[in-house]
Amino acid sequence: MPTRRGTVLFDIDGTLIDAGGAGQAAMEDVFREEFRTLKEVTGIPTAGRTDRAITRDLFAFHGGECDPLSLMKLRDRYLAHLPKYLETHAGGLLPGTVEILSQLSHSGEWRLSLLTGNFEEAAWIKLRHYGIDHHFSDGGFGDEHVDRDDVARSIWSRLTGDEPQLERLPVIVVGDTPADVKCGRAIGAQVVAVATGVYGRHSLEAAKPDWLIDNLHDTRWLQELLA
């Protein structure tokens, strides 16, 4: 195995893929079915948040109780619906996704993992749908914690437990929201903010990432790390 240069943790939605709103639509429809309402969901932000946090807010919006059993039931229904919604919503890989994942994977020098707010199975469903799941074997997911910072801490603890040398090497978080910057800082990571999600450059710049790029075709962050 080539010598490790460090770890790169990737967000999914708005960073690697644009799912065309499939996940949000599937989740909101599952809740509407459960609560037998046609009411449009308003006032619940999704970008950069965990699915646990979003589902908690959806329960509150519909006047329901977010107990563990109810959460599990609604999550499982969402996961069953998601593939169909991905088929019917126009989405795709974001610019540079294939190239950067291929470059990092083929070099073997970087430990690639996921750091996402998605439920774990939802993350794999999305990655399989767009054909990039083979680049990853693990990650931190939105099942684990409400707060994304805690998701980051969990995956970083697992990775460094498996490969202790990673603690001495660079760790990079790549994401499209200020929350990605914040959770990266929670584990002492450098952060690449990519402006392919709902946040524009100005909002991302205010979060003070180490690199701010328009899309993943811009690999100057990697070039600087390799210099």
PDB file of C-alpha atoms in Angstrom:
ATOM      1  CA  MET A   1       0.000   0.000   0.000  1.00  0.00           C
ATOM      2  CA  PRO A   2       1.341   3.485  -0.848  1.00  0.00           C
ATOM      3  CA  THR A   3       2.325   5.702   2.069  1.00  0.00           C
ATOM      4  CA  ARG A   4      -0.650   7.619   3.439  1.00  0.00           C
ATOM      5  CA  ARG A   5      -0.688  11.369   2.826  1.00  0.00           C
ATOM      6  CA  GLY A   6      -3.832  12.027   4.851  1.00  0.00           C
ATOM      7  CA  THR A   7      -7.611  11.727   4.999  1.00  0.00           C
ATOM      8  CA  VAL A   8     -10.328  13.331   2.875  1.00  0.00           C
ATOM      9  CA  LEU A   9     -13.896  13.341   4.204  1.00  0.00           C
ATOM     10  CA  PHE A  10     -16.577  14.117   1.622  1.00  0.00           C
ATOM     11  CA  ASP A  11     -20.066  15.478   2.074  1.00  0.00           C
ATOM     12  CA  ILE A  12     -22.546  14.121  -0.487  1.00  0.00           C
ATOM     13  CA  ASP A  13     -25.479  16.381  -1.427  1.00  0.00           C
ATOM     14  CA  GLY A  14     -24.414  19.642  -3.036  1.00  0.00           C
ATOM     15  CA  THR A  15     -20.795  18.497  -3.015  1.00  0.00           C
ATOM     16  CA  LEU A  16     -20.570  15.264  -5.010  1.00  0.00           C
ATOM     17  CA  ILE A  17     -24.129  15.050  -6.344  1.00  0.00           C
ATOM     18  CA  ASP A  18     -27.236  17.088  -7.012  1.00  0.00           C
ATOM     19  CA  ALA A  19     -30.120  14.713  -6.332  1.00  0.00           C
ATOM     20  CA  GLY A  20     -32.660  17.161  -7.735  1.00  0.00           C
ATOM     21  CA  GLY A  21     -34.458  17.456  -4.410  1.00  0.00           C
ATOM     22  CA  ALA A  22     -35.304  13.748  -4.370  1.00  0.00           C
ATOM     23  CA  GLY A  23     -34.363  13.169  -0.750  1.00  0.00           C
ATOM     24  CA  GLN A  24     -36.283  16.120   0.616  1.00  0.00           C
ATOM     25  CA  ALA A  25     -39.346  15.307  -1.497  1.00  0.00           C
ATOM     26  CA  ALA A  26     -39.324  11.657  -0.407  1.00  0.00           C
ATOM     27  CA  MET A  27     -38.997  12.515   3.262  1.00  0.00           C
ATOM     28  CA  GLU A  28     -41.682  15.205   3.216  1.00  0.00           C
ATOM     29  CA  ASP A  29     -44.103  12.932   1.346  1.00  0.00           C
ATOM     30  CA  VAL A  30     -43.568  10.117   3.847  1.00  0.00           C
ATOM     31  CA  PHE A  31     -44.473  12.501   6.660  1.00  0.00           C
ATOM     32  CA  ARG A  32     -47.520  13.785   4.792  1.00  0.00           C
ATOM     33  CA  GLU A  33     -48.700  10.197   4.330  1.00  0.00           C
ATOM     34  CA  GLU A  34     -48.111   9.407   7.995  1.00  0.00           C
ATOM     35  CA  PHE A  35     -49.987  12.451   9.246  1.00  0.00           C
ATOM     36  CA  ARG A  36     -52.615  12.359   6.472  1.00  0.00           C
ATOM     37  CA  THR A  37     -52.120  15.937   5.398  1.00  0.00           C
ATOM     38  CA  LEU A  38     -51.414  17.856   2.200  1.00  0.00           C
ATOM     39  CA  LYS A  39     -49.833  20.734   4.119  1.00  0.00           C
ATOM     40  CA  GLU A  40     -46.694  22.067   2.478  1.00  0.00           C
ATOM     41  CA  VAL A  41     -43.637  21.976   4.714  1.00  0.00           C
ATOM     42  CA  THR A  42     -42.131  25.392   5.414  1.00  0.00           C
ATOM     43  CA  GLY A  43     -39.465  26.771   7.697  1.00  0.00           C
ATOM     44  CA  ILE A  44     -37.322  23.644   8.015  1.00  0.00           C
ATOM     45  CA  PRO A  45     -33.782  24.124   6.662  1.00  0.00           C
ATOM     46  CA  THR A  46     -32.077  21.038   5.266  1.00  0.00           C
ATOM     47  CA  ALA A  47     -28.691  22.025   3.794  1.00  0.00           C
ATOM     48  CA  GLY A  48     -25.833  21.018   6.050  1.00  0.00           C
ATOM     49  CA  ARG A  49     -28.089  19.367   8.636  1.00  0.00           C
ATOM     50  CA  THR A  50     -28.407  15.731   9.672  1.00  0.00           C
ATOM     51  CA  ASP A  51     -31.405  13.623   8.718  1.00  0.00           C
ATOM     52  CA  ARG A  52     -32.001  13.061  12.420  1.00  0.00           C
ATOM     53  CA  ALA A  53     -32.317  16.809  12.962  1.00  0.00           C
ATOM     54  CA  ILE A  54     -34.566  17.238   9.921  1.00  0.00           C
ATOM     55  CA  THR A  55     -36.883  14.383  10.890  1.00  0.00           C
ATOM     56  CA  ARG A  56     -37.116  15.719  14.438  1.00  0.00           C
ATOM     57  CA  ASP A  57     -38.254  19.067  13.015  1.00  0.00           C
ATOM     58  CA  LEU A  58     -40.724  17.365  10.666  1.00  0.00           C
ATOM     59  CA  PHE A  59     -42.311  15.530  13.578  1.00  0.00           C
ATOM     60  CA  ALA A  60     -42.669  18.841  15.419  1.00  0.00           C
ATOM     61  CA  PHE A  61     -44.050  20.567  12.304  1.00  0.00           C
ATOM     62  CA  HIS A  62     -46.778  17.939  11.983  1.00  0.00           C
ATOM     63  CA  GLY A  63     -47.471  17.807  15.714  1.00  0.00           C
ATOM     64  CA  GLY A  64     -46.070  14.322  16.198  1.00  0.00           C
ATOM     65  CA  GLU A  65     -43.879  12.716  18.841  1.00  0.00           C
ATOM     66  CA  CYS A  66     -40.320  11.924  17.742  1.00  0.00           C
ATOM     67  CA  ASP A  67     -39.795   8.814  19.853  1.00  0.00           C
ATOM     68  CA  PRO A  68     -37.231   6.175  18.736  1.00  0.00           C
ATOM     69  CA  LEU A  69     -39.838   3.746  17.388  1.00  0.00           C
ATOM     70  CA  SER A  70     -41.633   6.406  15.329  1.00  0.00           C
ATOM     71  CA  LEU A  71     -38.329   7.705  14.001  1.00  0.00           C
ATOM     72  CA  MET A  72     -37.255   4.215  12.933  1.00  0.00           C
ATOM     73  CA  LYS A  73     -40.584   3.550  11.205  1.00  0.00           C
ATOM     74  CA  LEU A  74     -40.534   6.823   9.254  1.00  0.00           C
ATOM     75  CA  ARG A  75     -36.851   6.386   8.396  1.00  0.00           C
ATOM     76  CA  ASP A  76     -37.477   2.914   6.986  1.00  0.00           C
ATOM     77  CA  ARG A  77     -40.372   4.170   4.874  1.00  0.00           C
ATOM     78  CA  TYR A  78     -38.215   7.022   3.601  1.00  0.00           C
ATOM     79  CA  LEU A  79     -35.461   4.581   2.626  1.00  0.00           C
ATOM     80  CA  ALA A  80     -37.996   2.410   0.793  1.00  0.00           C
ATOM     81  CA  HIS A  81     -39.303   5.433  -1.155  1.00  0.00           C
ATOM     82  CA  LEU A  82     -35.958   7.076  -1.937  1.00  0.00           C
ATOM     83  CA  PRO A  83     -34.860   4.975  -4.968  1.00  0.00           C
ATOM     84  CA  LYS A  84     -38.123   5.762  -6.772  1.00  0.00           C
ATOM     85  CA  TYR A  85     -37.710   9.480  -6.111  1.00  0.00           C
ATOM     86  CA  LEU A  86     -34.141   9.419  -7.395  1.00  0.00           C
ATOM     87  CA  GLU A  87     -35.432   7.882 -10.621  1.00  0.00           C
ATOM     88  CA  THR A  88     -38.090  10.567 -11.104  1.00  0.00           C
ATOM     89  CA  HIS A  89     -36.121  13.665 -10.048  1.00  0.00           C
ATOM     90  CA  ALA A  90     -33.594  15.176 -12.417  1.00  0.00           C
ATOM     91  CA  GLY A  91     -30.208  15.013 -10.741  1.00  0.00           C
ATOM     92  CA  GLY A  92     -26.635  14.109 -11.490  1.00  0.00           C
ATOM     93  CA  LEU A  93     -23.011  14.195 -10.511  1.00  0.00           C
ATOM     94  CA  LEU A  94     -21.605  17.646  -9.887  1.00  0.00           C
ATOM     95  CA  PRO A  95     -18.670  18.987 -11.945  1.00  0.00           C
ATOM     96  CA  GLY A  96     -15.364  17.387 -11.061  1.00  0.00           C
ATOM     97  CA  THR A  97     -16.792  14.612  -8.887  1.00  0.00           C
ATOM     98  CA  VAL A  98     -15.698  11.709 -11.073  1.00  0.00           C
ATOM     99  CA  GLU A  99     -12.261  13.170 -11.669  1.00  0.00           C
ATOM    100  CA  ILE A 100     -11.340  13.985  -8.065  1.00  0.00           C
ATOM    101  CA  LEU A 101     -12.658  10.707  -6.660  1.00  0.00           C
ATOM    102  CA  SER A 102     -10.842   8.719  -9.339  1.00  0.00           C
ATOM    103  CA  GLN A 103      -7.610  10.620  -8.748  1.00  0.00           C
ATOM    104  CA  LEU A 104      -7.696  10.162  -4.984  1.00  0.00           C
ATOM    105  CA  SER A 105      -8.831   6.532  -5.132  1.00  0.00           C
ATOM    106  CA  HIS A 106      -6.309   5.434  -7.723  1.00  0.00           C
ATOM    107  CA  SER A 107      -3.371   7.030  -5.913  1.00  0.00           C
ATOM    108  CA  GLY A 108      -4.076   4.967  -2.797  1.00  0.00           C
ATOM    109  CA  GLU A 109      -2.371   7.687  -0.767  1.00  0.00           C
ATOM    110  CA  TRP A 110      -5.505   9.177   0.749  1.00  0.00           C
ATOM    111  CA  ARG A 111      -7.981   7.619   3.158  1.00  0.00           C
ATOM    112  CA  LEU A 112     -11.371   8.483   1.655  1.00  0.00           C
ATOM    113  CA  SER A 113     -14.478   8.490   3.799  1.00  0.00           C
ATOM    114  CA  LEU A 114     -17.880  10.146   3.995  1.00  0.00           C
ATOM    115  CA  LEU A 115     -19.020  12.880   6.363  1.00  0.00           C
ATOM    116  CA  THR A 116     -22.684  13.476   5.630  1.00  0.00           C
ATOM    117  CA  GLY A 117     -25.968  14.313   7.274  1.00  0.00           C
ATOM    118  CA  ASN A 118     -27.709  11.521   5.364  1.00  0.00           C
ATOM    119  CA  PHE A 119     -28.996   8.438   7.100  1.00  0.00           C
ATOM    120  CA  GLU A 120     -26.384   5.778   6.366  1.00  0.00           C
ATOM    121  CA  GLU A 121     -28.520   3.687   4.022  1.00  0.00           C
ATOM    122  CA  ALA A 122     -29.783   6.839   2.264  1.00  0.00           C
ATOM    123  CA  ALA A 123     -26.178   7.820   1.599  1.00  0.00           C
ATOM    124  CA  TRP A 124     -25.397   4.459  -0.004  1.00  0.00           C
ATOM    125  CA  ILE A 125     -28.630   4.513  -2.029  1.00  0.00           C
ATOM    126  CA  LYS A 126     -27.663   7.902  -3.477  1.00  0.00           C
ATOM    127  CA  LEU A 127     -24.055   6.948  -4.155  1.00  0.00           C
ATOM    128  CA  ARG A 128     -25.083   3.684  -5.839  1.00  0.00           C
ATOM    129  CA  HIS A 129     -27.669   5.497  -7.943  1.00  0.00           C
ATOM    130  CA  TYR A 130     -24.996   7.824  -9.323  1.00  0.00           C
ATOM    131  CA  GLY A 131     -22.318   5.128  -9.602  1.00  0.00           C
ATOM    132  CA  ILE A 132     -19.718   6.429  -7.151  1.00  0.00           C
ATOM    133  CA  ASP A 133     -20.256   4.167  -4.131  1.00  0.00           C
ATOM    134  CA  HIS A 134     -17.157   2.089  -4.937  1.00  0.00           C
ATOM    135  CA  HIS A 135     -14.898   4.948  -3.859  1.00  0.00           C
ATOM    136  CA  PHE A 136     -16.011   4.629  -0.230  1.00  0.00           C
ATOM    137  CA  SER A 137     -16.292   1.902   2.376  1.00  0.00           C
ATOM    138  CA  ASP A 138     -17.344   3.836   5.464  1.00  0.00           C
ATOM    139  CA  GLY A 139     -18.311   7.212   6.840  1.00  0.00           C
ATOM    140  CA  GLY A 140     -20.026   9.320   9.440  1.00  0.00           C
ATOM    141  CA  PHE A 141     -23.781   9.522   8.935  1.00  0.00           C
ATOM    142  CA  GLY A 142     -26.876  11.331  10.117  1.00  0.00           C
ATOM    143  CA  ASP A 143     -28.236   8.305  11.988  1.00  0.00           C
ATOM    144  CA  GLU A 144     -25.584   8.722  14.635  1.00  0.00           C
ATOM    145  CA  HIS A 145     -26.153  12.217  15.993  1.00  0.00           C
ATOM    146  CA  VAL A 146     -28.393  15.254  15.628  1.00  0.00           C
ATOM    147  CA  ASP A 147     -25.395  17.606  15.506  1.00  0.00           C
ATOM    148  CA  ARG A 148     -23.108  17.332  12.491  1.00  0.00           C
ATOM    149  CA  ASP A 149     -20.075  18.216  14.618  1.00  0.00           C
ATOM    150  CA  ASP A 150     -20.663  15.030  16.608  1.00  0.00           C
ATOM    151  CA  VAL A 151     -20.912  13.022  13.383  1.00  0.00           C
ATOM    152  CA  ALA A 152     -17.485  14.390  12.436  1.00  0.00           C
ATOM    153  CA  ARG A 153     -16.028  13.481  15.815  1.00  0.00           C
ATOM    154  CA  SER A 154     -17.397   9.940  15.573  1.00  0.00           C
ATOM    155  CA  ILE A 155     -16.002   9.127  12.140  1.00  0.00           C
ATOM    156  CA  TRP A 156     -12.657  10.711  12.923  1.00  0.00           C
ATOM    157  CA  SER A 157     -12.394   8.661  16.115  1.00  0.00           C
ATOM    158  CA  ARG A 158     -13.133   5.459  14.190  1.00  0.00           C
ATOM    159  CA  LEU A 159     -10.686   6.234  11.398  1.00  0.00           C
ATOM    160  CA  THR A 160      -7.829   7.102  13.731  1.00  0.00           C
ATOM    161  CA  GLY A 161      -8.624   4.029  15.799  1.00  0.00           C
ATOM    162  CA  ASP A 162      -8.181   1.876  12.689  1.00  0.00           C
ATOM    163  CA  GLU A 163      -5.148   3.782  11.392  1.00  0.00           C
ATOM    164  CA  PRO A 164      -3.479   5.697  14.257  1.00  0.00           C
ATOM    165  CA  GLN A 165      -0.961   7.299  11.896  1.00  0.00           C
ATOM    166  CA  LEU A 166      -3.783   9.378  10.378  1.00  0.00           C
ATOM    167  CA  GLU A 167      -3.724  11.626  13.449  1.00  0.00           C
ATOM    168  CA  ARG A 168      -0.303  12.907  12.381  1.00  0.00           C
ATOM    169  CA  LEU A 169      -1.361  13.592   8.788  1.00  0.00           C
ATOM    170  CA  PRO A 170      -3.607  16.218   7.166  1.00  0.00           C
ATOM    171  CA  VAL A 171      -7.364  15.698   7.398  1.00  0.00           C
ATOM    172  CA  ILE A 172      -9.524  17.522   4.871  1.00  0.00           C
ATOM    173  CA  VAL A 173     -13.297  18.008   4.912  1.00  0.00           C
ATOM    174  CA  VAL A 174     -14.919  18.803   1.555  1.00  0.00           C
ATOM    175  CA  GLY A 175     -18.437  20.238   1.670  1.00  0.00           C
ATOM    176  CA  ASP A 176     -20.812  22.869   0.354  1.00  0.00           C
ATOM    177  CA  THR A 177     -22.222  24.543   3.478  1.00  0.00           C
ATOM    178  CA  PRO A 178     -20.986  26.571   6.455  1.00  0.00           C
ATOM    179  CA  ALA A 179     -21.938  23.539   8.573  1.00  0.00           C
ATOM    180  CA  ASP A 180     -19.266  21.538   6.752  1.00  0.00           C
ATOM    181  CA  VAL A 181     -16.695  24.158   7.693  1.00  0.00           C
ATOM    182  CA  LYS A 182     -17.861  24.124  11.305  1.00  0.00           C
ATOM    183  CA  CYS A 183     -17.800  20.340  11.670  1.00  0.00           C
ATOM    184  CA  GLY A 184     -14.380  20.235  10.041  1.00  0.00           C
ATOM    185  CA  ARG A 185     -13.060  22.633  12.662  1.00  0.00           C
ATOM    186  CA  ALA A 186     -14.540  20.375  15.360  1.00  0.00           C
ATOM    187  CA  ILE A 187     -11.965  17.717  14.432  1.00  0.00           C
ATOM    188  CA  GLY A 188      -9.109  20.072  13.578  1.00  0.00           C
ATOM    189  CA  ALA A 189      -9.502  19.582   9.832  1.00  0.00           C
ATOM    190  CA  GLN A 190      -8.716  21.874   6.962  1.00  0.00           C
ATOM    191  CA  VAL A 191     -11.824  22.554   4.886  1.00  0.00           C
ATOM    192  CA  VAL A 192     -12.530  22.862   1.182  1.00  0.00           C
ATOM    193  CA  ALA A 193     -15.804  24.732   0.631  1.00  0.00           C
ATOM    194  CA  VAL A 194     -17.287  24.116  -2.804  1.00  0.00           C
ATOM    195  CA  ALA A 195     -19.935  26.488  -4.150  1.00  0.00           C
ATOM    196  CA  THR A 196     -22.091  23.891  -5.901  1.00  0.00           C
ATOM    197  CA  GLY A 197     -24.855  23.756  -3.300  1.00  0.00           C
ATOM    198  CA  VAL A 198     -27.408  26.280  -2.088  1.00  0.00           C
ATOM    199  CA  TYR A 199     -24.819  28.578  -0.494  1.00  0.00           C
ATOM    200  CA  GLY A 200     -23.056  31.144  -2.647  1.00  0.00           C
ATOM    201  CA  ARG A 201     -19.424  32.147  -2.436  1.00  0.00           C
ATOM    202  CA  HIS A 202     -20.119  35.088  -0.109  1.00  0.00           C
ATOM    203  CA  SER A 203     -21.806  32.921   2.531  1.00  0.00           C
ATOM    204  CA  LEU A 204     -19.127  30.263   2.292  1.00  0.00           C
ATOM    205  CA  GLU A 205     -16.335  32.816   2.457  1.00  0.00           C
ATOM    206  CA  ALA A 206     -17.817  34.177   5.691  1.00  0.00           C
ATOM    207  CA  ALA A 207     -17.396  30.705   7.224  1.00  0.00           C
ATOM    208  CA  LYS A 208     -13.631  31.006   6.624  1.00  0.00           C
ATOM    209  CA  PRO A 209     -12.752  27.746   4.867  1.00  0.00           C
ATOM    210  CA  ASP A 210      -9.132  27.066   3.973  1.00  0.00           C
ATOM    211  CA  TRP A 211     -10.034  26.836   0.295  1.00  0.00           C
ATOM    212  CA  LEU A 212     -13.106  28.141  -1.529  1.00  0.00           C
ATOM    213  CA  ILE A 213     -13.696  26.677  -4.980  1.00  0.00           C
ATOM    214  CA  ASP A 214     -16.425  26.931  -7.604  1.00  0.00           C
ATOM    215  CA  ASN A 215     -16.548  23.172  -8.207  1.00  0.00           C
ATOM    216  CA  LEU A 216     -14.454  20.049  -7.777  1.00  0.00           C
ATOM    217  CA  HIS A 217     -12.624  20.595 -11.063  1.00  0.00           C
ATOM    218  CA  ASP A 218     -10.558  23.112  -9.066  1.00  0.00           C
ATOM    219  CA  THR A 219      -7.929  20.924  -7.392  1.00  0.00           C
ATOM    220  CA  ARG A 220      -5.520  23.605  -6.193  1.00  0.00           C
ATOM    221  CA  TRP A 221      -6.189  22.517  -2.610  1.00  0.00           C
ATOM    222  CA  LEU A 222      -4.858  19.067  -3.449  1.00  0.00           C
ATOM    223  CA  GLN A 223      -1.928  20.488  -5.386  1.00  0.00           C
ATOM    224  CA  GLU A 224      -0.983  22.635  -2.389  1.00  0.00           C
ATOM    225  CA  LEU A 225      -1.186  19.656  -0.050  1.00  0.00           C
ATOM    226  CA  LEU A 226       1.049  17.640  -2.361  1.00  0.00           C
ATOM    227  CA  ALA A 227       3.580  20.454  -2.840  1.00  0.00           C
TER     228      ALA A 227
END
